[in-house]
Short mmCIF file of C-alpha atoms and ligand atoms in Angstrom, two decimals:
data_model
loop_
_atom_site.label_atom_id
_atom_site.label_comp_id
_atom_site.label_asym_id
_atom_site.label_seq_id
_atom_site.Cartn_x
_atom_site.Cartn_y
_atom_site.Cartn_z
CA MET M 1 -0.07 0.11 0.00
CA ASN M 2 1.19 3.51 -0.83
CA PRO M 3 2.12 5.19 2.54
CA PHE M 4 2.41 8.78 1.12
CA PRO M 5 -0.15 11.47 1.55
CA ASP M 6 -2.27 13.02 -1.32
CA ASP M 7 -0.87 16.33 -0.75
CA ILE M 8 2.76 16.18 -1.99
CA PHE M 9 3.57 19.88 -1.63
CA THR M 10 2.82 21.27 1.55
CA GLU M 11 5.88 21.31 3.79
CA PRO M 12 5.85 20.92 7.74
CA GLU M 13 5.48 24.05 9.89
CA ASP M 14 7.23 24.78 13.04
CA VAL M 15 10.30 22.72 12.24
CA ASP M 16 12.70 22.83 15.07
CA PRO M 17 16.00 24.55 13.80
CA ASN M 18 18.16 22.46 16.22
CA THR M 19 19.18 19.52 14.21
CA LEU M 20 21.38 18.05 16.96
CA ALA M 21 18.32 17.59 19.13
CA ASN M 22 16.33 15.77 16.20
CA LEU M 23 18.77 13.24 14.84
CA GLY M 24 17.14 10.18 16.53
CA PRO M 25 19.84 7.36 16.23
CA LEU M 26 21.94 9.46 14.36
CA ARG M 27 23.03 11.78 17.33
CA ARG M 28 25.67 9.37 18.33
CA LEU M 29 27.40 9.90 14.97
CA ALA M 30 27.70 13.64 15.06
CA GLY M 31 31.26 14.95 15.56
CA VAL M 32 34.70 14.42 14.29
CA TRP M 33 36.14 10.84 14.60
CA GLU M 34 39.28 8.75 14.27
CA GLY M 35 39.95 5.09 13.98
CA ARG M 36 43.36 3.50 13.81
CA LYS M 37 42.56 -0.27 13.72
CA GLY M 38 40.57 -0.48 10.25
CA VAL M 39 40.80 -3.59 8.08
CA ASP M 40 40.04 -3.80 4.42
CA LEU M 41 39.65 -6.91 2.24
CA ASN M 42 39.78 -5.86 -1.50
CA PRO M 43 40.00 -7.69 -4.58
CA LYS M 44 43.33 -7.98 -6.38
CA ALA M 45 44.35 -10.04 -9.40
CA GLU M 46 46.38 -12.25 -7.20
CA GLY M 47 43.39 -12.76 -4.80
CA PRO M 48 41.94 -11.05 -1.78
CA GLU M 49 44.32 -8.39 -0.18
CA ARG M 50 44.18 -7.49 3.39
CA ARG M 51 45.27 -4.11 4.39
CA GLU M 52 45.04 -2.19 7.62
CA TYR M 53 44.05 1.62 7.72
CA ILE M 54 43.67 4.72 9.66
CA GLU M 55 40.28 6.58 9.36
CA ARG M 56 39.09 10.12 9.90
CA ILE M 57 35.26 10.86 9.71
CA GLU M 58 33.75 14.34 10.03
CA MET M 59 30.02 14.44 10.50
CA GLN M 60 28.19 17.67 10.83
CA PRO M 61 24.59 18.59 11.31
CA ILE M 62 22.67 20.38 8.31
CA ASP M 63 19.56 22.31 8.47
CA ALA M 64 16.33 20.21 8.20
CA GLN M 65 15.65 19.37 4.55
CA ALA M 66 11.72 18.83 3.50
CA ASN M 67 10.66 16.82 0.34
CA GLY M 68 7.07 18.54 0.48
CA PRO M 69 5.68 16.56 3.59
CA GLN M 70 8.64 14.37 4.16
CA LEU M 71 11.03 15.88 6.74
CA PHE M 72 14.67 14.79 7.07
CA TYR M 73 17.24 15.85 9.83
CA GLY M 74 20.93 14.82 8.92
CA LEU M 75 24.59 14.80 8.81
CA ARG M 76 26.89 15.64 5.91
CA TYR M 77 29.95 13.35 6.25
CA HIS M 78 33.53 12.97 4.79
CA VAL M 79 35.48 9.84 5.33
CA HIS M 80 39.11 9.82 4.46
CA ILE M 81 41.26 6.83 4.75
CA LEU M 82 44.95 6.16 4.56
CA ALA M 83 46.61 2.64 4.62
CA THR M 84 49.00 2.41 7.36
CA ASP M 85 51.96 1.71 5.15
CA GLU M 86 51.51 4.66 2.30
CA ASP M 87 50.74 8.32 2.14
CA SER M 88 48.11 8.30 -0.80
CA THR M 89 44.47 8.39 -0.24
CA PHE M 90 43.35 4.71 0.38
CA HIS M 91 39.61 5.48 0.34
CA ASP M 92 37.64 8.79 0.23
CA GLN M 93 33.88 9.13 0.44
CA VAL M 94 31.27 11.86 1.16
CA GLY M 95 27.55 11.97 1.46
CA TYR M 96 24.72 12.29 4.12
CA TRP M 97 23.18 10.33 6.91
CA LEU M 98 19.54 11.13 6.98
CA TRP M 99 16.73 10.60 9.61
CA GLU M 100 13.17 10.80 9.13
CA PRO M 101 11.47 11.10 12.53
CA ALA M 102 7.92 10.29 11.29
CA THR M 103 8.70 6.92 9.88
CA GLY M 104 12.15 5.84 11.43
CA LEU M 105 13.61 5.77 7.94
CA VAL M 106 17.61 5.93 8.04
CA LEU M 107 19.42 6.75 4.88
CA GLN M 108 23.11 6.87 3.87
CA THR M 109 23.90 8.56 0.57
CA LEU M 110 27.61 7.53 -0.61
CA SER M 111 29.68 8.97 -3.30
CA ILE M 112 33.15 7.56 -3.92
CA PRO M 113 35.71 8.85 -6.49
CA ARG M 114 35.71 5.65 -8.49
CA GLY M 115 32.51 7.04 -10.25
CA GLN M 116 30.14 5.29 -8.02
CA VAL M 117 27.09 6.51 -5.91
CA ALA M 118 24.47 4.66 -3.72
CA ILE M 119 21.77 5.32 -1.46
CA ALA M 120 21.29 2.67 1.50
CA SER M 121 18.28 2.35 3.57
CA GLY M 122 17.02 0.91 6.90
CA HIS M 123 14.71 1.63 9.70
CA ALA M 124 15.59 2.10 13.36
CA ALA M 125 14.14 3.45 16.77
CA PRO M 126 15.39 6.81 18.04
CA ASP M 127 17.46 4.97 20.69
CA ALA M 128 18.68 2.09 18.66
CA ASP M 129 22.12 0.65 19.57
CA ARG M 130 22.55 -0.73 16.01
CA LEU M 131 21.75 0.30 12.46
CA VAL M 132 21.61 -1.87 9.38
CA LEU M 133 21.14 -0.20 5.90
CA THR M 134 21.42 -1.93 2.56
CA ALA M 135 21.48 -0.87 -1.08
CA ARG M 136 21.00 -3.07 -4.07
CA ARG M 137 22.13 -2.65 -7.78
CA GLY M 138 19.07 -2.35 -10.17
CA GLU M 139 16.67 -0.77 -7.69
CA THR M 140 15.66 2.80 -8.53
CA GLU M 141 14.97 3.88 -4.77
CA TYR M 142 17.73 2.55 -2.81
CA GLY M 143 20.30 1.59 -5.32
CA ILE M 144 23.83 1.65 -6.61
CA CYS M 145 25.08 3.52 -9.86
CA SER M 146 28.76 2.88 -11.12
CA THR M 147 30.90 3.67 -14.19
CA ALA M 148 30.68 1.57 -17.25
CA PHE M 149 33.90 0.19 -16.58
CA LEU M 150 33.14 -0.68 -13.05
CA GLU M 151 29.90 -2.55 -14.37
CA TYR M 152 32.11 -4.45 -16.67
CA ALA M 153 34.91 -5.30 -14.49
CA PHE M 154 33.81 -4.97 -10.97
CA ARG M 155 29.99 -5.00 -10.69
CA THR M 156 28.87 -3.92 -7.24
CA GLU M 157 25.68 -6.08 -6.66
CA SER M 158 24.85 -4.94 -3.08
CA TYR M 159 26.20 -2.84 -0.33
CA GLN M 160 25.35 -3.19 3.52
CA ILE M 161 26.61 -1.24 6.32
CA GLU M 162 26.02 -2.25 10.00
CA VAL M 163 26.77 0.32 12.74
CA ALA M 164 27.17 -0.63 16.47
CA PHE M 165 27.10 2.18 19.07
CA ASN M 166 29.51 1.21 21.88
CA ALA M 167 28.89 1.81 25.69
CA ASP M 168 32.13 4.06 25.83
CA GLY M 169 30.77 6.46 23.33
CA SER M 170 32.77 5.11 20.24
CA TRP M 171 30.96 3.20 17.55
CA SER M 172 32.00 0.53 15.00
CA TYR M 173 30.98 -0.46 11.47
CA THR M 174 31.13 -3.24 9.00
CA SER M 175 30.50 -2.50 5.37
CA ASP M 176 30.15 -5.29 2.96
CA THR M 177 30.14 -4.54 -0.69
CA MET M 178 29.52 -7.57 -2.75
CA LEU M 179 31.49 -7.40 -6.14
CA ALA M 180 31.05 -9.51 -9.36
CA VAL M 181 34.65 -9.50 -10.48
CA ARG M 182 35.08 -10.28 -14.22
CA GLY M 183 36.23 -13.85 -14.81
CA ARG M 184 35.74 -14.91 -11.35
CA PRO M 185 33.10 -17.62 -10.60
CA GLU M 186 32.16 -16.46 -7.02
CA PRO M 187 30.96 -12.83 -5.98
CA PHE M 188 33.92 -11.11 -3.84
CA ARG M 189 32.90 -9.88 -0.32
CA HIS M 190 34.87 -6.45 -0.21
CA ARG M 191 34.60 -5.96 3.68
CA ASP M 192 35.72 -2.96 5.78
CA GLN M 193 35.58 -2.54 9.57
CA ASN M 194 36.73 -0.09 11.91
CA THR M 195 35.84 1.56 15.39
CA LEU M 196 35.73 5.25 15.69
CA VAL M 197 36.62 7.42 18.76
CA LYS M 198 35.41 11.09 19.02
CA VAL M 199 38.17 13.67 18.52
CA ALA M 200 35.88 16.89 18.39
CA GLU M 201 32.22 17.80 18.98
CA PRO M 202 30.02 18.63 16.18
CA THR M 203 29.49 22.33 15.08
CA PRO M 204 25.67 23.27 15.23
CA ASN M 205 23.91 23.59 12.06
CA PRO M 206 23.79 26.88 10.32
CA LEU M 207 20.13 27.75 10.99
CA PHE M 208 20.39 26.92 14.63
CA GLN M 209 23.50 29.10 15.09
CA ILE M 210 21.46 32.12 13.50
CA ARG M 211 18.54 31.63 15.73
CA ALA M 212 20.63 31.25 18.72
CA LYS M 213 22.18 34.73 18.19
CA PRO M 214 20.72 37.58 20.54
CA VAL M 215 18.43 39.82 18.61
CA GLU M 216 20.89 43.00 18.54
CA GLU M 217 23.59 40.89 16.60
CA VAL M 218 21.11 39.59 13.91
C1 HEM H 1 36.60 1.79 4.47
C2 HEM H 1 36.05 1.74 3.21
C3 HEM H 1 36.76 1.12 2.05
C4 HEM H 1 38.01 1.06 1.65
C5 HEM H 1 39.27 1.19 2.53
C6 HEM H 1 38.17 0.58 0.34
C7 HEM H 1 39.31 0.25 -0.30
C8 HEM H 1 39.46 -0.49 -1.56
C9 HEM H 1 40.80 -0.81 -2.24
C10 HEM H 1 41.98 -0.62 -1.47
C11 HEM H 1 40.45 -1.41 -3.39
C12 HEM H 1 41.20 -2.08 -4.37
C13 HEM H 1 41.59 -0.90 -5.34
C14 HEM H 1 42.46 -1.27 -6.61
O1 HEM H 1 42.91 -2.46 -6.55
O2 HEM H 1 42.59 -0.42 -7.31
C15 HEM H 1 38.89 -1.33 -3.53
C16 HEM H 1 38.22 -1.76 -4.61
C17 HEM H 1 36.66 -1.50 -4.81
N1 HEM H 1 35.92 -0.76 -3.96
FE1 HEM H 1 36.50 -0.25 -1.93
N2 HEM H 1 36.93 0.55 -0.22
C18 HEM H 1 35.94 0.85 0.73
C19 HEM H 1 34.69 0.84 0.58
C20 HEM H 1 34.07 0.78 -0.50
C21 HEM H 1 32.49 0.90 -0.66
C22 HEM H 1 31.62 1.29 0.41
C23 HEM H 1 32.30 0.64 -2.02
C24 HEM H 1 30.95 0.82 -2.82
C25 HEM H 1 29.88 0.75 -2.32
C26 HEM H 1 33.44 0.27 -2.71
C27 HEM H 1 33.71 -0.09 -3.98
C28 HEM H 1 34.80 -0.59 -4.45
C29 HEM H 1 34.79 -1.22 -5.72
C30 HEM H 1 33.61 -1.35 -6.83
C31 HEM H 1 36.12 -1.82 -6.10
C32 HEM H 1 36.77 -2.49 -7.10
C33 HEM H 1 37.38 -1.48 -8.15
C34 HEM H 1 38.91 -1.73 -8.51
O3 HEM H 1 39.51 -2.53 -7.71
O4 HEM H 1 39.36 -1.08 -9.52
N3 HEM H 1 34.50 0.25 -1.82
N4 HEM H 1 38.36 -0.67 -2.48
#
């Protein structure tokens, strides 16, 4: 059954400008993070390669966004990864984590400089200790889109990320990207895992900063 309203234009009124207070389960991702114990399994000609990596993630609150009646609060993120044994970027990724309070929908958009984008979706309670989001190639809603070369040689069939919030305030993720590698009979599980520790608090979203100023400064 279609869960959407007939009125697709009217936006919600009285939207709270304080994004950090309305992020539901994503509140625990806000801030700047570092992880020094990342492990990557990636496909190489000679077989799976295991590399250790160091990661920095910035997740900053954005102003609430409305698609007509659909209201999202969210974080804009940047992931930057270095392998422990070389200076050039090992992995880079930007996007948004989004939370729809009305339905519990959680989205992660991701864009990586191989020429690849995806939207992964899941559902969670506001106090969830765990998030699971998935995207699947061929889906038009929560799908994956890649360059023609990647489609030919390393076809990404699915993506899943599982986030676990730890009692000490850190959080851990496991991401599984299933790749159909040309000439190989079995799909390859490209897996990444790390635990992130907070190194700086988030900066409040732009609208909240404006609203928080005393009237004479505005
Ligand atoms: C912590 C996260 C990640 C790290 C550290 C990482 C690292 C790597 C590395 C080192 C390779 C091999 C590159 C090469 O041989 O040229 C690779 C391949 C690949 N990765 Fe990732 N990756 C990550 C996440 C992802 C995600 C989330 C996706 C897509 C949803 C993805 C898609 C791919 C694809 C399609 C390839 C094959 C392309 C190729 O080898 O040329 N990766 N990744």
